Amino acid sequence: IGYNPVAELPMTLFSSLNNLRSLGLEDINMDNMDMDTFNLQMFPNLDFVYFKKFHYCMTYAPNVQKCRPISDGVSSVSHLLGKPLLRAAVWSISCVTCLGNSLVLWGRFTANDENRVLSIIIRNLAVSDMLMGIYLFIIAVEDARFRDNYQQEASTWMSSWSCTIVGALAMTSSEVSVLILSFMSVERFILIAAPLKCHRAMTSQTAASSMIVIWIIGLVLAVVPVIHWRSSTRFYGINGMCFPLYIDDPYLTGWEYSAFIFLGLNLLGLMIIGYVYAAMFASIWRTRHATPLSVGDSEFALRFFLIVLTEAVCWAPIIALKILAMMKYPVPPDLHAWIVIFILPVNSAINPLLYTFTTPKFRERLSEGWLGKIWSCVSRKHSKQDSQTSSSINKTTVIDKNMMQSLPLCIQYDAT
């Protein structure tokens, strides 16, 4: 049947084929069929099924021993994460992301920061980034739970509310981070590039209210597809990662909303961040053009560059691949896993470095805190050892000199 222009495939066509052993359904879309359609009760002798898409194997024929294709780039027949590198990466990246943003929250809540507005924004950014780490951690746990048995559990997992909630968590993290970074970029631009145009500095109450609005928008963006497609969990459950990039199959149910999010809002956010930071850098460069660039200015410029670079590294590949997929350009299926695990969490893992760990105040506080105490203790220990060594050398020299003086003259003469 495969490779034929079949628009609809009624199951009554196979009702009398009890001895069916092999079935070829290549290049046929089967998105509206019931789960576990090709079950062993109806087809007890079915050994081979060839579908167009990998998730058809997981959804319609989970008990068939040999089903093709064997992977969608993310999952395999046996594992949620099909490659050992992906399994190791998802654990390490989730831990790094959660740890880094936990340190940011600890530092921002325990320090008496004079810039309360920036502190409020950074705290919310750290929370949203930590959600991405939690999402990856949950995926890692589920991968371990389904190890060697994913084919039997895949359909249940992808159609479950757990997968939907995990996907909504990742979507919320992604969109809130983009909105906060865009908001922070515009706020900095107003203060730095246009300080003399009667713009009032933002108060902490305004910043807190803005963060609440951003979180509401992010949650609404994540929940809307759940409500709209409430009769189906396929928007988030299109793959085992539960994240609706729609790259491997760009025109599944809900593809319009996915395009609106990633090609609309996120592309707009990337453009805003790039333009605003470029304008800020140009303004600072014009202001200080007559003076040599100091070390602080160089660090400031480097951080500008890294902020824009990480945004581009995170979203530019996703946007480009999504456009190529929608143009029906053949995109390697392995790229989907690499994007979700390696590229998408880039901002969440690096934002603590850019906005907290590399700032002069954090380095100063770190040197004054427990790290500074450890360094001071080590320095005192080394200085004490050096002084003891110097003292012992001096004592040895004095003793040797006294011994030489106490020797007979002839022996001293021979020694010289």
Coordinates of C-alpha atoms in Angstrom, one line a residue:
I1 CA 0.0 0.0 0.0
G2 CA 2.9 2.3 0.7
Y3 CA 3.9 5.1 -1.7
N4 CA 0.4 5.4 -3.0
P5 CA -1.7 8.5 -2.9
V6 CA -3.9 7.3 -0.1
A7 CA -5.9 10.1 1.6
E8 CA -7.8 7.9 4.1
L9 CA -7.1 4.4 5.3
P10 CA -10.2 2.8 6.9
M11 CA -9.4 -0.1 9.3
T12 CA -12.2 -2.2 7.7
L13 CA -9.7 -2.7 4.9
F14 CA -7.7 -5.0 7.2
S15 CA -10.5 -6.6 9.2
S16 CA -10.3 -9.9 7.5
L17 CA -6.5 -10.2 7.3
N18 CA -5.9 -12.2 10.4
N19 CA -2.8 -13.9 9.0
L20 CA -1.2 -10.6 7.9
R21 CA 2.6 -10.8 8.5
S22 CA 4.0 -7.7 6.8
L23 CA 2.4 -4.3 6.1
G24 CA 4.0 -1.5 4.1
L25 CA 2.4 1.9 4.8
E26 CA 5.4 4.1 3.7
D27 CA 4.7 7.7 2.8
I28 CA 1.1 7.6 4.0
N29 CA -0.1 10.1 6.6
M30 CA -2.0 8.4 9.5
D31 CA -2.5 11.1 12.1
N32 CA -6.2 10.5 12.9
M33 CA -6.2 6.8 13.6
D34 CA -6.9 5.2 17.0
M35 CA -4.1 4.2 19.4
D36 CA -2.8 0.7 19.2
T37 CA -4.6 0.1 15.9
F38 CA -2.4 -2.8 14.8
N39 CA -2.7 -4.8 18.0
L40 CA -1.9 -8.4 18.5
Q41 CA -5.6 -9.3 19.0
M42 CA -6.5 -8.3 15.5
F43 CA -3.2 -9.2 13.9
P44 CA -1.6 -12.0 15.9
N45 CA 0.9 -12.8 13.1
L46 CA 2.0 -9.3 12.3
D47 CA 5.8 -9.1 12.4
F48 CA 6.8 -6.2 10.1
V49 CA 5.2 -2.8 9.7
Y50 CA 6.7 0.1 7.7
F51 CA 5.4 3.5 8.5
K52 CA 6.1 7.0 7.3
K53 CA 6.9 8.4 10.8
F54 CA 8.6 6.9 13.8
H55 CA 5.8 8.0 16.2
Y56 CA 3.4 5.9 14.3
C57 CA 5.3 2.8 15.5
M58 CA 5.0 4.0 19.1
T59 CA 1.3 4.9 18.8
Y60 CA -0.3 2.4 16.4
A61 CA 1.9 -0.7 16.6
P62 CA 3.7 -0.7 20.0
N63 CA 3.7 -4.5 20.2
V64 CA 4.9 -5.3 16.7
Q65 CA 8.4 -6.6 17.0
K66 CA 9.9 -5.0 13.8
C67 CA 8.6 -1.6 13.0
R68 CA 10.3 1.0 10.8
P69 CA 11.5 3.7 11.0
I70 CA 13.5 2.8 14.1
S71 CA 14.1 6.3 15.4
D72 CA 13.1 10.0 15.1
G73 CA 16.5 11.3 16.0
V74 CA 15.5 11.6 19.7
S75 CA 14.1 8.2 20.7
S76 CA 14.6 4.7 19.6
V77 CA 12.5 1.6 19.9
S78 CA 14.1 0.7 23.2
H79 CA 15.0 4.1 24.8
L80 CA 13.4 7.6 25.1
L81 CA 16.9 9.0 24.5
G82 CA 18.3 6.8 21.8
K83 CA 22.0 7.7 22.1
P84 CA 24.3 7.4 25.2
L85 CA 25.7 10.9 24.5
L86 CA 22.2 12.3 24.8
R87 CA 21.6 10.5 28.1
A88 CA 24.8 11.8 29.6
A89 CA 24.3 15.3 28.2
V90 CA 20.7 15.7 29.6
W91 CA 21.9 14.8 33.1
S92 CA 24.9 17.0 33.1
I93 CA 23.2 20.0 31.5
S94 CA 20.2 19.8 33.8
C95 CA 22.5 19.7 36.8
V96 CA 24.6 22.6 35.6
T97 CA 21.5 24.7 34.8
C98 CA 19.8 24.0 38.2
L99 CA 23.0 24.5 40.2
G100 CA 24.0 27.8 38.4
N101 CA 20.6 29.4 38.8
S102 CA 20.3 28.2 42.4
L103 CA 23.5 30.0 43.1
V104 CA 22.2 33.1 41.4
L105 CA 19.0 33.0 43.5
W106 CA 21.1 32.5 46.7
G107 CA 23.3 35.4 45.9
R108 CA 20.5 37.7 44.9
F109 CA 18.4 36.9 48.0
T110 CA 21.2 37.1 50.5
A111 CA 23.1 40.1 49.2
N112 CA 22.1 43.7 49.9
D113 CA 22.0 44.8 46.3
E114 CA 21.7 48.6 45.8
N115 CA 20.1 48.0 42.4
R116 CA 16.9 46.4 43.5
V117 CA 15.2 46.7 40.1
L118 CA 18.0 44.7 38.4
S119 CA 18.0 42.2 41.2
I120 CA 14.2 41.5 40.9
I121 CA 14.7 41.0 37.1
I122 CA 17.6 38.6 37.5
R123 CA 15.8 36.6 40.2
N124 CA 12.9 36.0 37.9
L125 CA 15.2 35.2 35.0
A126 CA 17.0 32.6 37.2
V127 CA 13.7 31.0 38.2
S128 CA 12.6 30.7 34.5
D129 CA 16.0 29.3 33.5
M130 CA 15.8 26.8 36.4
L131 CA 12.5 25.5 35.0
M132 CA 14.4 24.5 31.9
G133 CA 16.9 22.6 34.0
I134 CA 14.0 20.9 35.9
Y135 CA 12.4 20.0 32.5
L136 CA 15.6 18.3 31.4
F137 CA 16.0 16.5 34.7
I138 CA 12.4 15.1 34.4
I139 CA 13.2 13.9 30.8
A140 CA 16.4 12.2 32.2
V141 CA 14.4 10.5 34.9
E142 CA 11.7 9.3 32.4
D143 CA 14.4 8.0 30.1
A144 CA 15.9 5.9 32.9
R145 CA 12.4 4.7 33.8
F146 CA 11.6 3.6 30.2
R147 CA 15.1 2.1 29.6
D148 CA 14.9 -1.0 27.3
N149 CA 11.1 -0.8 27.4
Y150 CA 10.2 2.4 25.6
Q151 CA 8.2 0.9 22.8
Q152 CA 5.6 -0.4 25.1
E153 CA 5.4 2.8 27.1
A154 CA 5.9 5.4 24.5
S155 CA 2.3 5.9 23.4
T156 CA 1.1 6.1 27.0
W157 CA 3.9 8.6 27.9
M158 CA 3.4 10.9 24.9
S159 CA -0.4 11.0 25.4
S160 CA -0.2 11.5 29.1
W161 CA -0.9 14.6 31.1
S162 CA 2.6 14.2 32.6
C163 CA 4.1 14.8 29.1
T164 CA 1.8 17.7 28.6
I165 CA 2.7 19.3 31.9
V166 CA 6.4 18.8 31.3
G167 CA 6.2 20.3 27.8
A168 CA 4.2 23.3 29.2
L169 CA 6.9 23.7 31.8
A170 CA 9.6 23.9 29.1
M171 CA 7.5 26.3 27.0
T172 CA 6.9 28.6 30.0
S173 CA 10.6 28.6 30.7
S174 CA 11.5 29.4 27.2
E175 CA 9.0 32.2 26.6
V176 CA 9.4 33.8 30.0
S177 CA 13.2 33.9 29.5
V178 CA 12.8 35.5 26.1
L179 CA 10.3 38.1 27.5
I180 CA 12.5 38.9 30.5
L181 CA 15.6 39.3 28.4
S182 CA 13.8 41.6 25.9
F183 CA 12.3 43.6 28.8
M184 CA 15.7 44.0 30.5
S185 CA 17.4 45.0 27.2
V186 CA 14.8 47.7 26.6
E187 CA 15.1 48.9 30.2
R188 CA 18.9 49.1 30.0
F189 CA 18.7 50.9 26.6
I190 CA 16.4 53.6 28.1
L191 CA 18.8 54.2 31.0
I192 CA 22.1 54.0 29.1
A193 CA 21.5 55.1 25.6
A194 CA 18.9 57.8 26.3
P195 CA 19.6 59.1 29.8
L196 CA 18.8 62.8 29.1
K197 CA 15.3 62.3 27.6
C198 CA 13.4 62.7 30.9
H199 CA 12.9 58.9 31.4
R200 CA 12.3 58.2 35.0
A201 CA 14.2 55.3 36.6
M202 CA 12.1 52.2 37.1
T203 CA 11.0 51.5 40.6
S204 CA 11.1 48.1 42.3
Q205 CA 7.3 48.0 42.4
T206 CA 7.1 48.6 38.6
A207 CA 9.8 45.9 38.0
A208 CA 7.9 43.4 40.2
S209 CA 4.6 44.2 38.4
S210 CA 6.3 43.8 35.1
M211 CA 7.6 40.4 36.1
I212 CA 4.2 39.3 37.2
V213 CA 2.8 40.3 33.8
I214 CA 5.6 38.5 32.0
W215 CA 4.9 35.3 33.9
I216 CA 1.2 35.5 33.2
I217 CA 1.9 35.9 29.5
G218 CA 4.4 33.0 29.5
L219 CA 1.9 30.7 31.3
V220 CA -0.9 31.7 29.0
L221 CA 1.3 31.0 25.9
A222 CA 2.1 27.5 27.3
V223 CA -1.5 26.7 28.4
V224 CA -3.4 27.9 25.3
P225 CA -2.6 24.9 23.2
V226 CA -3.5 22.6 26.0
I227 CA -7.0 24.2 26.2
H228 CA -7.4 24.5 22.5
W229 CA -6.5 20.9 21.8
R230 CA -8.0 19.6 25.0
S231 CA -9.4 16.5 23.3
S232 CA -5.8 15.6 22.4
T233 CA -2.4 15.9 24.0
R234 CA -0.6 15.8 20.6
F235 CA 0.6 19.4 20.7
Y236 CA 3.2 18.6 23.4
G237 CA 3.1 14.8 22.9
I238 CA 4.5 14.8 19.3
N239 CA 7.7 13.1 20.5
G240 CA 9.2 11.7 23.6
M241 CA 10.8 15.0 24.6
C242 CA 7.3 16.6 24.8
F243 CA 8.6 19.9 23.2
P244 CA 6.7 21.2 20.2
L245 CA 9.4 22.3 17.8
Y246 CA 7.7 20.6 14.9
I247 CA 11.0 20.1 13.0
D248 CA 10.8 16.4 12.2
D249 CA 7.2 16.8 11.0
P250 CA 6.3 20.5 10.6
Y251 CA 2.6 20.2 9.7
L252 CA 1.2 18.1 12.5
T253 CA -1.7 19.2 14.7
G254 CA -0.9 22.6 16.2
W255 CA 1.9 23.5 13.8
E256 CA 0.4 27.0 13.3
Y257 CA 0.8 27.8 17.0
S258 CA 4.3 26.4 17.1
A259 CA 5.2 28.6 14.1
F260 CA 3.6 31.6 15.9
I261 CA 5.7 31.0 19.0
F262 CA 9.1 30.3 17.4
L263 CA 9.0 32.2 14.2
G264 CA 6.9 35.1 15.6
L265 CA 7.5 35.9 19.3
N266 CA 11.0 34.4 19.6
L267 CA 12.3 35.8 16.4
L268 CA 10.9 39.2 17.4
G269 CA 12.6 38.9 20.8
L270 CA 15.9 38.0 19.2
M271 CA 15.6 41.0 16.9
I272 CA 14.8 43.4 19.8
I273 CA 17.7 42.1 21.9
G274 CA 20.1 42.4 19.0
Y275 CA 19.0 45.8 18.0
V276 CA 18.9 47.2 21.5
Y277 CA 22.3 46.0 22.5
A278 CA 23.8 47.2 19.2
A279 CA 22.3 50.6 19.8
M280 CA 23.6 50.7 23.4
F281 CA 27.1 49.7 22.3
A282 CA 27.0 52.4 19.6
S283 CA 25.9 55.0 22.1
I284 CA 28.6 54.2 24.6
W285 CA 31.2 54.0 21.8
R286 CA 30.2 57.5 20.5
T287 CA 30.2 58.9 24.1
R288 CA 33.7 57.6 24.9
H289 CA 35.2 57.8 21.4
A290 CA 37.6 60.6 22.5
T291 CA 39.0 58.6 25.4
P292 CA 40.9 55.4 25.4
L293 CA 38.9 52.2 26.3
S294 CA 39.5 51.3 29.9
V295 CA 39.5 47.7 31.3
G296 CA 36.0 48.2 32.6
D297 CA 34.8 49.4 29.2
S298 CA 36.4 46.4 27.6
E299 CA 34.6 44.0 30.0
F300 CA 31.3 45.8 29.4
A301 CA 31.7 45.5 25.6
L302 CA 32.7 41.8 25.9
R303 CA 29.6 41.1 28.0
F304 CA 27.4 42.9 25.4
F305 CA 28.9 40.7 22.7
L306 CA 28.4 37.5 24.7
I307 CA 24.8 38.3 25.5
V308 CA 23.9 38.8 21.9
L309 CA 26.0 35.8 20.8
T310 CA 24.2 33.4 23.2
E311 CA 20.8 34.6 22.1
A312 CA 21.8 34.1 18.5
V313 CA 23.3 30.7 19.2
C314 CA 20.2 29.6 21.0
W315 CA 17.4 30.9 18.7
A316 CA 19.0 31.4 15.3
P317 CA 19.5 27.6 14.6
I318 CA 16.0 26.8 15.8
I319 CA 14.4 29.5 13.7
A320 CA 16.5 28.6 10.6
L321 CA 15.7 24.8 10.9
K322 CA 12.0 25.5 11.5
I323 CA 11.9 27.6 8.4
L324 CA 13.7 24.9 6.4
A325 CA 11.3 22.2 7.7
M326 CA 8.3 24.3 6.8
M327 CA 9.7 24.7 3.3
K328 CA 9.9 20.8 3.2
Y329 CA 13.6 20.9 3.0
P330 CA 15.0 17.5 4.3
V331 CA 16.2 18.2 7.8
P332 CA 18.2 15.4 9.5
P333 CA 16.1 13.9 12.3
D334 CA 19.1 13.8 14.7
L335 CA 19.1 17.6 14.8
H336 CA 15.9 17.6 16.8
A337 CA 17.5 16.0 19.8
W338 CA 20.6 18.1 19.6
I339 CA 18.5 21.3 19.5
V340 CA 16.4 20.4 22.5
I341 CA 19.2 19.1 24.7
F342 CA 22.2 21.1 23.6
I343 CA 21.0 24.4 22.0
L344 CA 17.7 25.2 23.6
P345 CA 19.2 25.2 27.2
V346 CA 22.2 27.4 26.2
N347 CA 20.6 30.6 27.6
S348 CA 19.4 28.9 30.7
A349 CA 22.9 27.5 31.5
I350 CA 24.9 30.6 30.5
N351 CA 22.7 33.4 31.8
P352 CA 24.0 33.0 35.3
L353 CA 27.5 33.6 34.0
L354 CA 26.5 36.7 31.9
Y355 CA 24.3 38.4 34.4
T356 CA 25.7 37.4 37.8
F357 CA 29.0 35.5 38.0
T358 CA 30.9 37.8 35.7
T359 CA 29.8 41.0 37.4
P360 CA 32.3 43.0 39.5
K361 CA 30.0 43.0 42.5
F362 CA 29.7 39.2 42.5
R363 CA 33.4 38.7 42.2
E364 CA 34.0 41.2 45.0
R365 CA 31.4 39.5 47.2
L366 CA 32.9 36.1 46.4
S367 CA 36.3 37.3 47.4
E368 CA 34.9 38.7 50.7
G369 CA 32.9 35.6 51.3
W370 CA 33.8 32.0 52.1
L371 CA 36.1 31.8 49.0
G372 CA 38.0 34.8 50.3
K373 CA 38.3 33.2 53.7
I374 CA 39.6 30.0 52.3
W375 CA 42.2 32.0 50.2
S376 CA 43.2 34.0 53.2
C377 CA 43.6 30.9 55.3
V378 CA 45.7 29.3 52.6
S379 CA 47.8 32.4 52.2
R380 CA 48.4 32.7 56.0
K381 CA 49.4 29.0 56.1
H382 CA 51.9 29.5 53.3
S383 CA 53.3 32.7 54.8
K384 CA 53.7 30.9 58.2
Q385 CA 55.5 28.0 56.5
D386 CA 57.7 30.4 54.7
S387 CA 58.6 32.3 57.9
Q388 CA 59.3 29.0 59.7
T389 CA 61.6 27.9 56.8
S390 CA 63.4 31.3 56.8
S391 CA 63.8 31.1 60.6
S392 CA 65.2 27.6 60.5
I393 CA 67.6 28.6 57.7
N394 CA 68.8 31.6 59.8
K395 CA 69.3 29.4 62.9
T396 CA 71.3 26.8 60.9
T397 CA 73.5 29.6 59.5
V398 CA 74.2 31.0 63.0
I399 CA 75.0 27.5 64.4
D400 CA 77.3 26.8 61.5
K401 CA 79.1 30.1 62.1
N402 CA 79.5 29.5 65.8
M403 CA 80.9 26.0 65.1
M404 CA 83.4 27.4 62.7
Q405 CA 84.5 29.9 65.3
S406 CA 84.9 27.2 67.9
L407 CA 87.2 25.1 65.8
P408 CA 91.0 25.3 66.1
L409 CA 92.7 27.8 63.9
C410 CA 94.5 25.2 61.8
I411 CA 91.3 23.3 61.0
Q412 CA 89.6 26.6 60.1
Y413 CA 92.5 27.3 57.8
D414 CA 92.2 23.9 56.1
A415 CA 88.4 24.3 55.7
T416 CA 89.0 27.6 54.0

